[in-house]
XYZ file of C-alpha atoms in Angstrom:
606
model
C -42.836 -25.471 -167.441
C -45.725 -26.505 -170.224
C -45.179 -25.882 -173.801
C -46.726 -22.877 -175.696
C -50.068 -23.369 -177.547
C -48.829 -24.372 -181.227
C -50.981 -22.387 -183.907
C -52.859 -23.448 -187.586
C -52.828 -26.913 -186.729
C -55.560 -29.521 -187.217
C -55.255 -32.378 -184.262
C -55.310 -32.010 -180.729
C -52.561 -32.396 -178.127
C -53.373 -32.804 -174.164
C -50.436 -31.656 -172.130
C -49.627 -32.873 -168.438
C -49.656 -30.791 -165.579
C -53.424 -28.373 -166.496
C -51.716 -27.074 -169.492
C -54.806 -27.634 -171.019
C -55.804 -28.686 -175.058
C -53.507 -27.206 -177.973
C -52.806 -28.147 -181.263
C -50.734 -29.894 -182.908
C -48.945 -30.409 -186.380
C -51.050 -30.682 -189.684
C -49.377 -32.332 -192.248
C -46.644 -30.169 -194.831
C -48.120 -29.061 -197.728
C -45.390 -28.387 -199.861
C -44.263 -31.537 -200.523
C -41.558 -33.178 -202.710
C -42.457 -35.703 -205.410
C -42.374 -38.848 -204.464
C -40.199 -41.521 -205.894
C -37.108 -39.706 -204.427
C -35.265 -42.513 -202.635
C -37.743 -43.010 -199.819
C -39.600 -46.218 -198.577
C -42.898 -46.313 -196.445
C -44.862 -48.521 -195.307
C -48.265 -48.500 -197.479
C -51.611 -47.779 -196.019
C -50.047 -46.156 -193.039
C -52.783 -43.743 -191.254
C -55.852 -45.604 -193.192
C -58.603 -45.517 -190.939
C -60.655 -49.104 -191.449
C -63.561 -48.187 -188.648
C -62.641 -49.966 -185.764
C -58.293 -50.300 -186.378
C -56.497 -47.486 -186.961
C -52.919 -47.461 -188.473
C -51.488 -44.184 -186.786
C -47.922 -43.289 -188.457
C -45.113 -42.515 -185.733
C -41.905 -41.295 -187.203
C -39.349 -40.587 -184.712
C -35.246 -39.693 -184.479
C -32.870 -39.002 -181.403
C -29.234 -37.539 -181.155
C -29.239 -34.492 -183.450
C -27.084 -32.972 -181.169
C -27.480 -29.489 -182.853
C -26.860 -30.858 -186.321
C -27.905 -28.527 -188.852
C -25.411 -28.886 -191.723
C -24.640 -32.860 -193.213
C -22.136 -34.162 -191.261
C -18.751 -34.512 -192.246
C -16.579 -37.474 -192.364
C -17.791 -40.793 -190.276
C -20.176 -38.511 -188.480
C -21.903 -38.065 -191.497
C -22.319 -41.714 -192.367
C -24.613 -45.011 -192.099
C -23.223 -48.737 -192.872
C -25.685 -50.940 -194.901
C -26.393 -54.535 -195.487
C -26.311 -55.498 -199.385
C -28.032 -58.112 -200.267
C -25.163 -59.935 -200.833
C -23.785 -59.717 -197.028
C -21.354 -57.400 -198.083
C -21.722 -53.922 -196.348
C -21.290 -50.280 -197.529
C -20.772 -46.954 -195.871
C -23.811 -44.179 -197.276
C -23.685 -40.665 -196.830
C -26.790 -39.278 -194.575
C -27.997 -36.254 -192.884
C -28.767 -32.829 -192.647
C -31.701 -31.308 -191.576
C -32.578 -30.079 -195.192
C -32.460 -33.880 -196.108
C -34.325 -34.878 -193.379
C -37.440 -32.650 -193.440
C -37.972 -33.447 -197.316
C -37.939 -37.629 -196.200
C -40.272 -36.727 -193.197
C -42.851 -34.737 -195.399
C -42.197 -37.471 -198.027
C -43.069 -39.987 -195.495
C -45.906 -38.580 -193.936
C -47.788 -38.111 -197.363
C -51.048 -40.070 -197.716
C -51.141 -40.541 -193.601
C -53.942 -39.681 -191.908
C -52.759 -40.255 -188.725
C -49.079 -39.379 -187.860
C -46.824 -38.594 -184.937
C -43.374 -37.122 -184.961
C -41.513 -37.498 -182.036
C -38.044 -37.493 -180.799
C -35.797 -39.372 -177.680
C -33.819 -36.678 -176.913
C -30.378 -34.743 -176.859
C -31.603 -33.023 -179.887
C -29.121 -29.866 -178.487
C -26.392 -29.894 -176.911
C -22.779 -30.853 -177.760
C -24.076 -29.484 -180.813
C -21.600 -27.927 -183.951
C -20.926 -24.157 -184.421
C -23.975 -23.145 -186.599
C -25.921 -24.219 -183.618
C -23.960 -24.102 -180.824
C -22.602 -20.744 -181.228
C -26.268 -19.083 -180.962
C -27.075 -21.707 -177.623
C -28.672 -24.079 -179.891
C -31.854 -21.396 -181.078
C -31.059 -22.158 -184.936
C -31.539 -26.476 -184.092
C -34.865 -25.690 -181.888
C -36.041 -23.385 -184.569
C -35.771 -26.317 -187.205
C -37.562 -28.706 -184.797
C -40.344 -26.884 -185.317
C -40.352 -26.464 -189.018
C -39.925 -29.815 -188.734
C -43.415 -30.185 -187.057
C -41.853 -32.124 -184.096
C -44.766 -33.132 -181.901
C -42.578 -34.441 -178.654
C -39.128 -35.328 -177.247
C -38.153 -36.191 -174.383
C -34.971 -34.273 -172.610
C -31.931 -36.028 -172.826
C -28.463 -35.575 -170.801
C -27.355 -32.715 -173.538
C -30.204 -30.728 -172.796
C -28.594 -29.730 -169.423
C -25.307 -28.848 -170.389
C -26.513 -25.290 -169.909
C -28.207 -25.965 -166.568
C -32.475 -26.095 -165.960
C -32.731 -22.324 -166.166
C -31.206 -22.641 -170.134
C -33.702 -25.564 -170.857
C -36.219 -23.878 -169.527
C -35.676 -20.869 -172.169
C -34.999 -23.665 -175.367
C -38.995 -24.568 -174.060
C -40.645 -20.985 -173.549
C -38.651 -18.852 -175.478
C -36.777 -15.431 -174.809
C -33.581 -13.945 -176.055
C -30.242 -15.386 -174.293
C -29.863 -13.928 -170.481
C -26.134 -12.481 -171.519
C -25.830 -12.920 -175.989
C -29.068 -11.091 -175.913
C -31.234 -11.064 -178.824
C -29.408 -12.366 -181.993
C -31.520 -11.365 -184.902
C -32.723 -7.423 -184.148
C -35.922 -6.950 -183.648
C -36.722 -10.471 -182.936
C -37.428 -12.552 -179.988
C -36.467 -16.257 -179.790
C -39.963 -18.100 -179.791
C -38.918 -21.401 -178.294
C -40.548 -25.186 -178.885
C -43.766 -25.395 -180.511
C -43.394 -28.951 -179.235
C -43.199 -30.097 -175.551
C -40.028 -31.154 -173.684
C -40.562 -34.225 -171.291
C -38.511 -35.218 -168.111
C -40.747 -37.116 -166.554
C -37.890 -38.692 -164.321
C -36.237 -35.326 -163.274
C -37.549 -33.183 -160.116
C -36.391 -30.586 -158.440
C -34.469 -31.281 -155.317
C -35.782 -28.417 -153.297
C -40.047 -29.730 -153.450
C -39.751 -32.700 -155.294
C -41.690 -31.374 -158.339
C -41.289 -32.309 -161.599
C -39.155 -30.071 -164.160
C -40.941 -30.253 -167.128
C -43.840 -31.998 -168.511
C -43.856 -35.752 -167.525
C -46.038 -36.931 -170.140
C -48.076 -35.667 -173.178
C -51.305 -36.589 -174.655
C -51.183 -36.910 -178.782
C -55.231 -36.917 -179.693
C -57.164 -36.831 -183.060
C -60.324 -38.068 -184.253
C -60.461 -39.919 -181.323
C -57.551 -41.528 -181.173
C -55.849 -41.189 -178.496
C -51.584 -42.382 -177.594
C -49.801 -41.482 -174.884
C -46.270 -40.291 -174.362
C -43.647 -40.627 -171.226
C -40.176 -39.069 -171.367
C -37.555 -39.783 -169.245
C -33.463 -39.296 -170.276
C -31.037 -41.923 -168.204
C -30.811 -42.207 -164.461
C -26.871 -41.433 -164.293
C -27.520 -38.136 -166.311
C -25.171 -36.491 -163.441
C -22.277 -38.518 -164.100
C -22.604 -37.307 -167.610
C -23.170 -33.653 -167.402
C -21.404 -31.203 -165.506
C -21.815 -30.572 -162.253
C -23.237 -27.274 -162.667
C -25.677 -28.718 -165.231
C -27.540 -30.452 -162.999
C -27.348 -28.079 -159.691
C -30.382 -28.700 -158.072
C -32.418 -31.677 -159.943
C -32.872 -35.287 -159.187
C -33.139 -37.858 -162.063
C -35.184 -40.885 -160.761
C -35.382 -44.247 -161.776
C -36.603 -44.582 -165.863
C -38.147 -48.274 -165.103
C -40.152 -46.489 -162.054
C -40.837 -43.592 -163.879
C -42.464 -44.834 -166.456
C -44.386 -47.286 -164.695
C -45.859 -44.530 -162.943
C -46.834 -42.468 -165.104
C -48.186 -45.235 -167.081
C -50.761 -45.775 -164.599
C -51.617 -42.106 -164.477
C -52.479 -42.223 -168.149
C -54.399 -45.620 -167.851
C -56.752 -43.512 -165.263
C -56.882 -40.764 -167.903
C -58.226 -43.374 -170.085
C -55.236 -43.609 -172.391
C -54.149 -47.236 -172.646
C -51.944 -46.738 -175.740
C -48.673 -45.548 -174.316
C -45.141 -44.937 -176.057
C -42.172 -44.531 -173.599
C -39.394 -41.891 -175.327
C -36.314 -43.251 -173.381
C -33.059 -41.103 -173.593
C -30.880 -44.345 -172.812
C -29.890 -47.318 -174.921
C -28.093 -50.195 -176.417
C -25.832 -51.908 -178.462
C -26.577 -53.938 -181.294
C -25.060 -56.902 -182.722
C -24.022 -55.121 -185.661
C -23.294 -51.455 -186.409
C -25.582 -51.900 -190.352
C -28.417 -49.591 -189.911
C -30.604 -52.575 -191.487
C -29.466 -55.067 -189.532
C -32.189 -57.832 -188.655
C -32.540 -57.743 -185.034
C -34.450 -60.381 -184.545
C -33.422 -62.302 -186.991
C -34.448 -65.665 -185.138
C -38.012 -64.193 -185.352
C -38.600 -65.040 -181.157
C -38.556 -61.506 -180.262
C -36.145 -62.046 -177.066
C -34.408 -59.378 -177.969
C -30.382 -60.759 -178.505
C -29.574 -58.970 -181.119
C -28.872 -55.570 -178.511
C -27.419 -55.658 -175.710
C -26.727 -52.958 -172.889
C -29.042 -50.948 -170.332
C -32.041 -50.721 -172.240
C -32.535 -54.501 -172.134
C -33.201 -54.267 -168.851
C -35.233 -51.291 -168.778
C -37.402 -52.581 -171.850
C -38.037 -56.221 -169.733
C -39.240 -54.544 -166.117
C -41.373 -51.559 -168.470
C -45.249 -52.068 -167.807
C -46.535 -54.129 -170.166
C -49.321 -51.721 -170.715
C -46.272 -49.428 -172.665
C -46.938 -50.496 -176.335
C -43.349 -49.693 -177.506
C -40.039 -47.534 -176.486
C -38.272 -45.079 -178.613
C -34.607 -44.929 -177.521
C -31.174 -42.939 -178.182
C -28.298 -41.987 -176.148
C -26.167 -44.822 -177.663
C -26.149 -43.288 -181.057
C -26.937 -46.956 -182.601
C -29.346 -47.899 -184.643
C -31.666 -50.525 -184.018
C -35.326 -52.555 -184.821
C -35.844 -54.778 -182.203
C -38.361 -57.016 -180.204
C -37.555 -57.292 -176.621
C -40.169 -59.131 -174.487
C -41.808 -56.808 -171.641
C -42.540 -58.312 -168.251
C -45.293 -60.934 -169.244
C -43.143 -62.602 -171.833
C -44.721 -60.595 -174.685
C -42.163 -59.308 -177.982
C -42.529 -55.376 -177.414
C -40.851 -52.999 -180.142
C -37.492 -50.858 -178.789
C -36.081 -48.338 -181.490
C -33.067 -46.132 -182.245
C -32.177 -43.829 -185.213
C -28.740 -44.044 -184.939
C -27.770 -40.257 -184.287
C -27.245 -36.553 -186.188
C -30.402 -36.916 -187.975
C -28.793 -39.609 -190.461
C -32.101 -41.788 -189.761
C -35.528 -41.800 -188.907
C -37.487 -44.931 -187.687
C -40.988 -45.428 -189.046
C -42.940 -46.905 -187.217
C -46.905 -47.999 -187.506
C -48.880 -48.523 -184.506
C -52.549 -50.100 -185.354
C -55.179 -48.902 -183.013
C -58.171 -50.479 -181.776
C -60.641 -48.261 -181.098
C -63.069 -50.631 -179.256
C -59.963 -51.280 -176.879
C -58.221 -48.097 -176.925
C -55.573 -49.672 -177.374
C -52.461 -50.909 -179.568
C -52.496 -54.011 -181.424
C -48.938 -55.359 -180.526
C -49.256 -57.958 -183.337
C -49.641 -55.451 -185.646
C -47.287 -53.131 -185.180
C -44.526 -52.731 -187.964
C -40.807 -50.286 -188.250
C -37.960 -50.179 -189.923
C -35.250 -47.766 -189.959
C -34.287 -45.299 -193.066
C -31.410 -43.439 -194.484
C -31.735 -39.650 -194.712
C -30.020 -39.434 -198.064
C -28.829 -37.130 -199.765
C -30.724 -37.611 -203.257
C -33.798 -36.014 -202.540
C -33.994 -32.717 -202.924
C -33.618 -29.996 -199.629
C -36.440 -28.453 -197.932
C -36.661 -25.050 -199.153
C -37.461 -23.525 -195.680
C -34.498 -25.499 -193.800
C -32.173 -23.863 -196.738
C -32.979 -20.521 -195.532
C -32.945 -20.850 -192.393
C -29.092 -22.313 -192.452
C -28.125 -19.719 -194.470
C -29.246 -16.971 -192.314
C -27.780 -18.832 -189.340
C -24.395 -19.004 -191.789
C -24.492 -15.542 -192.672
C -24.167 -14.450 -189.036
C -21.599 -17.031 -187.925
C -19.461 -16.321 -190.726
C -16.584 -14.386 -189.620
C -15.694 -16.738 -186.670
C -16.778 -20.155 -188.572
C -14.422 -19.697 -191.190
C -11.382 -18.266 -189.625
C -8.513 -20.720 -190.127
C -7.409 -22.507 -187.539
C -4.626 -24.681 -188.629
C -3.754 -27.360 -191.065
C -3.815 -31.461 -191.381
C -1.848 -33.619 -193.450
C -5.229 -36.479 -193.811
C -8.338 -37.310 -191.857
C -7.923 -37.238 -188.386
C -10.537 -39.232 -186.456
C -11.495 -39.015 -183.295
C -15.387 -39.911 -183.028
C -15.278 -42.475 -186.087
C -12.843 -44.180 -185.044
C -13.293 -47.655 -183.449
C -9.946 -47.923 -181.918
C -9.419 -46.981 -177.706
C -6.830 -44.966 -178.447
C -7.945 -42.215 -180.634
C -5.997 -40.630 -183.170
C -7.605 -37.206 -182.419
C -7.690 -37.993 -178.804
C -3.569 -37.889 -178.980
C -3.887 -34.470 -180.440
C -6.222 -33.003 -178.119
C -4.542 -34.550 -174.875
C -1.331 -33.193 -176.200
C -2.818 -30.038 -176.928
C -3.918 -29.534 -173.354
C -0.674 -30.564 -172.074
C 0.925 -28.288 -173.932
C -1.320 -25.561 -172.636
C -1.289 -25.922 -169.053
C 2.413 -27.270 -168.804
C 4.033 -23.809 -167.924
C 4.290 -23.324 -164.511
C 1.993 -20.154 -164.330
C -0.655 -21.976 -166.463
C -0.504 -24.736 -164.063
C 2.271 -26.916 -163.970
C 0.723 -30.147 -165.688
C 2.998 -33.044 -166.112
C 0.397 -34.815 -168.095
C -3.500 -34.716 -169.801
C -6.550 -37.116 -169.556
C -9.191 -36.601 -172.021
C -12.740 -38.083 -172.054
C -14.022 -39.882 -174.965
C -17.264 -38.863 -174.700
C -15.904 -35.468 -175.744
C -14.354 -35.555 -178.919
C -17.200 -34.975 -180.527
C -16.326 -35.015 -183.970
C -13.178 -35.956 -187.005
C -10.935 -33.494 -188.307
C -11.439 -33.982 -191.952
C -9.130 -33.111 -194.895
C -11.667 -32.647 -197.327
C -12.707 -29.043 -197.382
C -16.706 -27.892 -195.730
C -16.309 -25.005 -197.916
C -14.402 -22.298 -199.639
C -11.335 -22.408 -196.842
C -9.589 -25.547 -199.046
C -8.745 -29.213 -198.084
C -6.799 -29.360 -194.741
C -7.551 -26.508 -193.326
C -9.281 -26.507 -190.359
C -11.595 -23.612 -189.247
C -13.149 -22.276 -186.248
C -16.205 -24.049 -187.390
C -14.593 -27.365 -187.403
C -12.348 -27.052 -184.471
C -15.799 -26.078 -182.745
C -17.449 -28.816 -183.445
C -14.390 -31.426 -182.316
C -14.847 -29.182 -178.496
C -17.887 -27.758 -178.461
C -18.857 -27.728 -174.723
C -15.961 -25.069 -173.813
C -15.122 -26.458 -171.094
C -12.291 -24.787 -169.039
C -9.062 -26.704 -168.576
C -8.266 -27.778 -164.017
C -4.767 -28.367 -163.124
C -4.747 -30.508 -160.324
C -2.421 -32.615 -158.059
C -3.028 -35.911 -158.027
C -1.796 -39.059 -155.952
C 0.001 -41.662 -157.985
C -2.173 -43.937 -156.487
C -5.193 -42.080 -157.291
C -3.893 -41.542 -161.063
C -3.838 -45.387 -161.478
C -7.220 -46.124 -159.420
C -8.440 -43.825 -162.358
C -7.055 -45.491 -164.941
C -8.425 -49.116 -163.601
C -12.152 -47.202 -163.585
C -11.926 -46.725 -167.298
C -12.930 -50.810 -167.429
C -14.860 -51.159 -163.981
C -17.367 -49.903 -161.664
C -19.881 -48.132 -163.937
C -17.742 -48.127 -166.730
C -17.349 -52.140 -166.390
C -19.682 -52.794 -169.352
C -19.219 -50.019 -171.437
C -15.803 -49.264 -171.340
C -14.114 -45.507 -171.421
C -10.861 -45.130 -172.416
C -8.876 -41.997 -171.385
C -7.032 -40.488 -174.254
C -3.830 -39.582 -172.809
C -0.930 -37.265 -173.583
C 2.617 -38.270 -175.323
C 4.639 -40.030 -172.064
C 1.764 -41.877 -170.379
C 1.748 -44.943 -171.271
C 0.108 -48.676 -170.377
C -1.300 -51.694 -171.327
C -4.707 -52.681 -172.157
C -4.739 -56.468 -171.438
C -8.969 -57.114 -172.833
C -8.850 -60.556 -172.233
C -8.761 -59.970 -168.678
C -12.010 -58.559 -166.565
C -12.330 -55.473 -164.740
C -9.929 -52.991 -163.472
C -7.360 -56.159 -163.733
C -7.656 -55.481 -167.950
C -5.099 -51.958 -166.829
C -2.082 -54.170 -166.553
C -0.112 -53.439 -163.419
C 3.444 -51.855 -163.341
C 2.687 -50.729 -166.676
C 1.627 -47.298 -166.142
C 4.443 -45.462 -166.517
C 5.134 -41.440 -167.285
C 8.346 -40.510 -169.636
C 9.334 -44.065 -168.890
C 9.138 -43.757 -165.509
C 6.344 -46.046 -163.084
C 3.912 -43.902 -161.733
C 4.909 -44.010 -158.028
C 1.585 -44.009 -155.823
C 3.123 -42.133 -153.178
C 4.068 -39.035 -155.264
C 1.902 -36.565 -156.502
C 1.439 -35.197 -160.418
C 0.313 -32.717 -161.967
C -2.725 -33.695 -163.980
C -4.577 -31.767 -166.632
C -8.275 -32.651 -167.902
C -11.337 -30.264 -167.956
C -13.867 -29.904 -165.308
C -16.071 -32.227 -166.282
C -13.549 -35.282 -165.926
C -11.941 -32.873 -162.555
C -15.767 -33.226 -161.865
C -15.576 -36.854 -161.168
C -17.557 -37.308 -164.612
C -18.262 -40.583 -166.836
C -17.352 -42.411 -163.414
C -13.861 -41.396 -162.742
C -14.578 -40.403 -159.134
C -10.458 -41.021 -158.086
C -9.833 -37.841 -160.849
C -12.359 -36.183 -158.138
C -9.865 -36.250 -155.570
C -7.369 -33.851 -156.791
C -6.260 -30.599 -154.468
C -4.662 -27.415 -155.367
C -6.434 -26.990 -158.443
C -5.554 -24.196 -161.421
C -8.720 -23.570 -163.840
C -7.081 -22.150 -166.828
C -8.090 -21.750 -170.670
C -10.661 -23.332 -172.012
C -10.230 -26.720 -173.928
C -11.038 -25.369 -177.418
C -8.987 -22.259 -176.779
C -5.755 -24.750 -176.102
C -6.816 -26.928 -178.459
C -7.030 -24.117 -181.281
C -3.707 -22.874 -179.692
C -1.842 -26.293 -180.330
C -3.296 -26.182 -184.286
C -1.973 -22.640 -184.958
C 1.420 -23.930 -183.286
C 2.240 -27.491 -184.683
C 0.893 -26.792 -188.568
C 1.029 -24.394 -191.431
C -0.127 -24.767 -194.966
C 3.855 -25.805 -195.790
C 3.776 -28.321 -192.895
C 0.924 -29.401 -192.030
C -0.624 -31.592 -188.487
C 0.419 -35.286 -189.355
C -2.024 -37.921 -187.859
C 0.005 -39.344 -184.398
C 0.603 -43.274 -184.226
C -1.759 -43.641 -181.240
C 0.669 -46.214 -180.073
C 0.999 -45.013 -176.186
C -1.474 -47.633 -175.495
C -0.247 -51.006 -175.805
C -3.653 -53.308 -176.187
C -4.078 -57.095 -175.786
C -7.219 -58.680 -177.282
């Protein structure tokens, strides 16, 4: 599945898998003035003869994003000078293709490239059309490559397959008459995923970025456990191999090509000391790479050493750091934080003689997409003809809140919005012909957004639309009703803080009657406190059965609950926005509006 020939550009691209030479991006010409908020590293893409300093700016986790963000999803945390820190207001695609084009100015030499789950999970404007609108600013953004990440198979291979090569939607049809959805102008790369059936790979493992000579090599591969993140359906049919292996492989492929400048996009990350954007990572200047924690460490020290730097994501952190690679040697590891609130700029100083990247030389630094600058004309537009024809189902009310209800800002296990939306699908599938459920489990991972008071529009403060209920649940998925053992019920409980989940924890949100303690000064499943659990006050008894409510993904066995996996006689009813939206419209009105729950049904010990 190669990309499609890009047209009016100036450089040269060389695609994987005989797709042959196309072009690639010339730089915007239309620029804003500078002086607009933005810093860049001066003398970026000079060309001194022999070194080269080639320009790569790069992002990860727009997740459909077209609009600024709302609430905490729409905000950075910054360093003063002072040691004091302060929340900024970022993104927006219209903000972030005026600092790209601001950035790129005076740079010979620059690369834009991305580490995937750039669609998916994504908010109405884009999710509503299946994500055409976010591809279509990609490439007004004059993305050169991404790599796939997990979100890019929530629709399954045959969905990707159409975000690459275009084509109206298989059942939505075409959604602007008289026009075809073009897909990418830039290629998708999954070098890690094959298909089961001859082993081939998906997409495009690797892409060649060429001009004047110059030549840098990219390898994409999204996480390893991509199955236990998507739904099973998602990934019917694909294998996701190894990323250390991967890459290493392909790394050798492109050293035979002659490319010996390589850049690894890595859908799969870390965790950083602190949450401030400008946080110095290696503040200790040895480049061992302390300041971040989590998989990538370990995927950044067994990396060929011939991979001059990774560009990560999945995490949604934000990070500048050194890591050594296999010999011992400080290698750069990146991550824009997520929703296009930052872009990492990055320079990579080529030697010509040696083909080759200077590791010594290279510089990056993360900045803030703000808001001060003004929008790109073209990204305007194209929102507002996106807007125009989601209109009558964005803005239909919904229901009301009292405040801010958070759910992916905030830091606490128990969510505040994760009470709602448990009790919301409780409510649902309680009735005995809707399924009988005795109580809900909610994943995380899927709240994908805050309910904030502060009105997106004309609709008024605490209302909540379509739009925004949309973008809390965007994946629809449909509610399962299944029994479960007692026993199994608390073995799933104890796997939100072991097995897979032992170093990245993932806390349930659960419904009003379930409750436990937390005990995190404990290790493993032992940190779920036994005899604890209990239901309406009652122990969960191993030996009975419940009714348990939770959407297919989690019924799925997903995010490493494999005990939820076990339940029989299952019910698929509604889907989780459609009870979710249900519970709004039932438990608020503009007199009385949603307050925001306690979240005490989780008792935790630090």
């Amino acid at each position: 599945m190669a990309a499609k020939p890009r047209k009016n550009k100036t450089a040269r691209r060389v695609l994987a898998a005989g797709a042959g030479l196309v072009t690639v991006g010339a730089l915007v010409a239309a620029m804003p003035s500078a002086g607009a908020g933005v810093d860049t590293f001066a003398g970026h893409g000079k060309d001194w003869g022999r070194m080269v300093d080639v320009q790569l700016l790069s992002f990860n986790d727009l997740h459909g994003t077209l609009e600024p963000p709302a609430g905490s999803s729409g905000q950075v945390t910054r360093v003063k000078e002072d040691g004091t820190t302060e929340k900024v207001d970022a993104g927006g695609v219209e903000y972030l293709a005026t600092h790209l084009r601001q950035a790129r100015q005076g740079n010979r030499y620059s690369i834009t490239a991305a580490a995937g789950d750039l669609i998916g999970a994504s908010p109405l404007l884009s999710g509503l059309f299946h994500d055409e609108p976010m591809i279509g600013a990609l490439n007004k953004l004059d993305l050169d490559v991404t790599s796939v990440g997990n979100h890019e198979f929530d629709e399954g291979a045959v969905e990707l397959a159409r975000m690459q090569n275009g084509g109206c939607h298989p059942t939505a049809g075409c959604y602007v008459k008289g026009k075809t959805f073009k897909g990418a102008d830039f290629p998708y790369l999954a070098a890690n995923v094959t298909k089961e059936k001859t082993g081939k790979p998906l997409l495009d493992p690797y892409f060649i970025w060429e001009k004047n000579g110059v030549r840098i090599g990219f390898i994409g591969v999204t996480l390893e456990g991509t199955p236990n993140v998507v739904t099973a359906e998602g990934v019917k049919g694909l294998k996701f191999g190894d990323e250390v292996e991967t890459i290493n492989k392909y790394t050798k492929i492109l050293e035979r090509k002659g490319v010996k400048s390589i850049v690894a996009l890595v859908h799969e990350g870390g965790m950083p000391a602190s949450s401030a954007y400008n946080y110095n990572c290696d503040g200790d200047g040895d480049g061992d790479g302390e300041g971040v924690s989590g998989a990538i460490v370990d995927i950044a020290k067994n990396v060929s050493p011939q991979v001059d730097a990774l560009v990560t994501g999945h995490t949604h952190q934000a990070y500048v750091c050194s890591i050594p690679d296999p010999s011992g040697k400080p290698r750069l590891v990146t991550s824009a934080s997520s929703f296009g609130k930052l872009y990492t700029d990055t320079t990579l100083t080529y030697d010509r003689r040696t083909k080759d990247i200077v590791r010594t030389a290279v510089a990056s630094a993360n900045h803030v997409v703000s808001r001060d600058v003004p929008k790109a004309a073209d990204m305007t537009k194209l929102i507002g003809d996106w807007q125009t024809l989601a209109a009558p189902i964005a803005n239909r009310p919904q229901g009301w809140i009292a405040a801010d209800i958070n759910g992916r800002g905030s830091t606490a296990y128990e969510k505040p919005l994760g009470d709602v939306i448990a009790d919301a699908q409780l409510e649902g599938l309680a009735p005995a012909d809707k399924g009988g459920a005795q109580l809900a489990l909610m994943n995380p991972g899927g709240i994908r957004a805050d309910l904030v008071h502060k009105a997106s529009g004309a609709e008024g403060d605490g209302v909540v639309t379509y739009g925004e209920s949309f973008t809390v649940q965007p994946f629809t998925n449909m509610m399962n009703v299944v029994d479960l053992s007692g026993a199994n019920l608390i073995a799933a409980l104890k796997q939100q803080v072991s097995g897979s989940n032992l170093n990245s924890v993932k806390i349930l949100q659960v419904s009003k009657g379930l409750t436990y303690t937390l005990d995190m000064t404990k290790t493993g499943a032992d940190r779920v406190v036994d005899g604890t659990i209990k239901l309406n006050g009652a122990a969960i008894d191993p030996s009975k059965t419940y009714r348990v409510a939770m959407n297919e993904f989690l019924a799925g066995g997903g995010d490493g609950f494999a005990a939820l996996a076990t339940g029989t006689n299952k019910l698929v009813g509604a889907s989780d926005l459609d009870v979710f939206n249900a519970y709004l419209a039932a438990h608020s009105s503009a007199a009385a509006p949603l307050a925001v729950p306690a979240a005490d049904r989780i008792t935790v010990v630090q």
